[in-house]
Coordinates of C-alpha atoms in Angstrom, one line a residue:
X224 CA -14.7 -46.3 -62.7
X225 CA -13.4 -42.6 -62.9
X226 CA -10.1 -41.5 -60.5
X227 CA -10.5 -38.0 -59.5
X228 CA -7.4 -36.2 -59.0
X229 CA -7.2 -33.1 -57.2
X230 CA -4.7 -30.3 -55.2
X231 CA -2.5 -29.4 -57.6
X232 CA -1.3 -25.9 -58.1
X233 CA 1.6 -23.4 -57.9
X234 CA 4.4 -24.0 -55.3
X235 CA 7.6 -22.2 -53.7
X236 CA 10.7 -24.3 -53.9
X237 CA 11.3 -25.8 -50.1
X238 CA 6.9 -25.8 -50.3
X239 CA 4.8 -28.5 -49.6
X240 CA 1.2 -29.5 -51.4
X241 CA -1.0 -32.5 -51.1
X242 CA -3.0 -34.1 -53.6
X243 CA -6.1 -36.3 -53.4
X244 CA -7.6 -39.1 -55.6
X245 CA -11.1 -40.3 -54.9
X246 CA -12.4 -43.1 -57.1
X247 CA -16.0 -42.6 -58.3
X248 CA -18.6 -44.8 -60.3
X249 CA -19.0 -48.5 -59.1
X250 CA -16.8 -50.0 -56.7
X251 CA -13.8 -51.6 -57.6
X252 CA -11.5 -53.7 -56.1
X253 CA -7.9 -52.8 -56.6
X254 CA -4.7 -54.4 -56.5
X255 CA -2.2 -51.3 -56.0
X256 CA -3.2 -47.4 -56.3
X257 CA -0.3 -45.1 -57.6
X258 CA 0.7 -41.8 -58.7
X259 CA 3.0 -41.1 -61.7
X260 CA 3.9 -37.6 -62.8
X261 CA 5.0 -36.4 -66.8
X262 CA 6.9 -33.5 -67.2
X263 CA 6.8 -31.7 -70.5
X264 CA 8.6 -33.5 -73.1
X265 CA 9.8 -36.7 -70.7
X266 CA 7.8 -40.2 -70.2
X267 CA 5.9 -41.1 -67.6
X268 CA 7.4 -41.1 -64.6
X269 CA 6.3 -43.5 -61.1
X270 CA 6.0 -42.0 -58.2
X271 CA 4.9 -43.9 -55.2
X272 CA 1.8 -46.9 -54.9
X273 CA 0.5 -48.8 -52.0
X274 CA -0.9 -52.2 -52.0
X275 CA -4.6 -52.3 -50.8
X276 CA -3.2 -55.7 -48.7
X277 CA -1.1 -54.4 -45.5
X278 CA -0.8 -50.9 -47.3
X279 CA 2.8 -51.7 -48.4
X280 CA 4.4 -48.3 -50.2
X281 CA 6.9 -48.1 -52.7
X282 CA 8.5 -44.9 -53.8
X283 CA 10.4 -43.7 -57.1
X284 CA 13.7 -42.8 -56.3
X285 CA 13.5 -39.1 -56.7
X286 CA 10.9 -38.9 -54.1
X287 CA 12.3 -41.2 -51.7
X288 CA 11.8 -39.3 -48.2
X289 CA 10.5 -36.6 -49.0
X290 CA 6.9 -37.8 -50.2
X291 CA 4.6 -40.0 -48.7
X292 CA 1.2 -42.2 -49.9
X293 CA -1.4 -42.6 -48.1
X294 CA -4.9 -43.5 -48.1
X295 CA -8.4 -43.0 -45.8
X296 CA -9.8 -46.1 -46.7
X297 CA -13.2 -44.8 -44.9
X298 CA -13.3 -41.6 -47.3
X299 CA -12.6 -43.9 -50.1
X300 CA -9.6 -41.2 -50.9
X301 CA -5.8 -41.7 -51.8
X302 CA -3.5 -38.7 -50.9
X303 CA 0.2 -38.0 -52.3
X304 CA 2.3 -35.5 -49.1
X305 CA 4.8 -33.6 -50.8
X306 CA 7.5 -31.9 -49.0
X307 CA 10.7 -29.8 -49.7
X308 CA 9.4 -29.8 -53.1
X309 CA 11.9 -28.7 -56.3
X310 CA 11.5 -27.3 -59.6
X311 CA 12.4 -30.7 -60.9
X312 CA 9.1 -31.8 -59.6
X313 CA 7.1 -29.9 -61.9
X314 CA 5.0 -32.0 -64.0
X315 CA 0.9 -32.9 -64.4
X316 CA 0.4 -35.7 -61.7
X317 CA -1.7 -38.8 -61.9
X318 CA -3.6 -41.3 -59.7
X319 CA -4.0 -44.8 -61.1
X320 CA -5.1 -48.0 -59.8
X321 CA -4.1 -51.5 -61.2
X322 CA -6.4 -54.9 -60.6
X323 CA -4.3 -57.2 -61.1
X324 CA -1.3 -59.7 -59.9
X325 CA 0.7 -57.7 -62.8
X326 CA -0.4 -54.3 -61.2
X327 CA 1.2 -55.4 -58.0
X328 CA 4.4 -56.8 -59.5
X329 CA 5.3 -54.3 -62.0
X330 CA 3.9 -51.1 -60.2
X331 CA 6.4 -49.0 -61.5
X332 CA 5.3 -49.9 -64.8
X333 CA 2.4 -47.4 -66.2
X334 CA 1.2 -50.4 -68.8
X335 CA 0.3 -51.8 -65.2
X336 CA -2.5 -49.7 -64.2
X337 CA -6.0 -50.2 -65.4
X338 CA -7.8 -46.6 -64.3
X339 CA -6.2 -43.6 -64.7
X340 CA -7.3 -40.0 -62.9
X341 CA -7.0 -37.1 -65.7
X342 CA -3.7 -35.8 -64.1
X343 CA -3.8 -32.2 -62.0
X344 CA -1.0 -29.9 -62.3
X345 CA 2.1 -29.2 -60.2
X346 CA 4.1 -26.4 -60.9
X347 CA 7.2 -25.4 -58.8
X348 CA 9.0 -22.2 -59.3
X349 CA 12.4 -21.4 -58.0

């Protein structure tokens, strides 16, 4: 299984982007899908996730109203909404999906995650 991550690119402070994940390769059943984001020089960061049961969403905290995960189960596709976007929120962004009852519990945990996308590139300027 391959996660494609896409819709990355250069943004305004106060701008908005929205970025895509589509899984490809053999289906998979999944547990939670997520995105994380690394900044140069700083660890992993989570984002946001959503439980493929009831499509429950947890958010970091820095993202907390003003992002927003969703996914087109019918397009097969996971999207991250980002609004009033900051320099802070510069950093290469990543789609993952975790299969198991770890995945779920510790979502916020990178170790958690079993696929990772090959991270696309967000770059606000002030």
């Amino acid at each position: 299984v391959q996660l494609q991550a896409s819709g990355g690119g250069l943004v305004q402070a106060g701008g908005s982007l929205r970025l895509s994940c589509t899984p490809s390769g053999r289906t998979f059943n999944y547990v939670v899908m997520g995105w994380f984001r690394q900044a140069p020089g700083k660890e992993r960061e989570f984002v946001a996730v959503i439980r493929r049961i009831a499509g429950r969403t947890f958010y970091g905290d820095s993202v907390k109203g003003r992002f927003t995960i969703s996914r087109d189960s019918a397009k097969n596709t996971l999207y991250l909404e980002m609004n009033s976007l900051n320099p802070e929120d510069t950093a290469v962004y990543y789609c993952a999906a975790g299969r198991t009852s770890d995945s779920g519990a510790y979502y916020y945990r990178p170790s958690s995650y079993d696929y990772w996308g090959q991270g696309t590139l967000v770059t606000v300027s002030s």
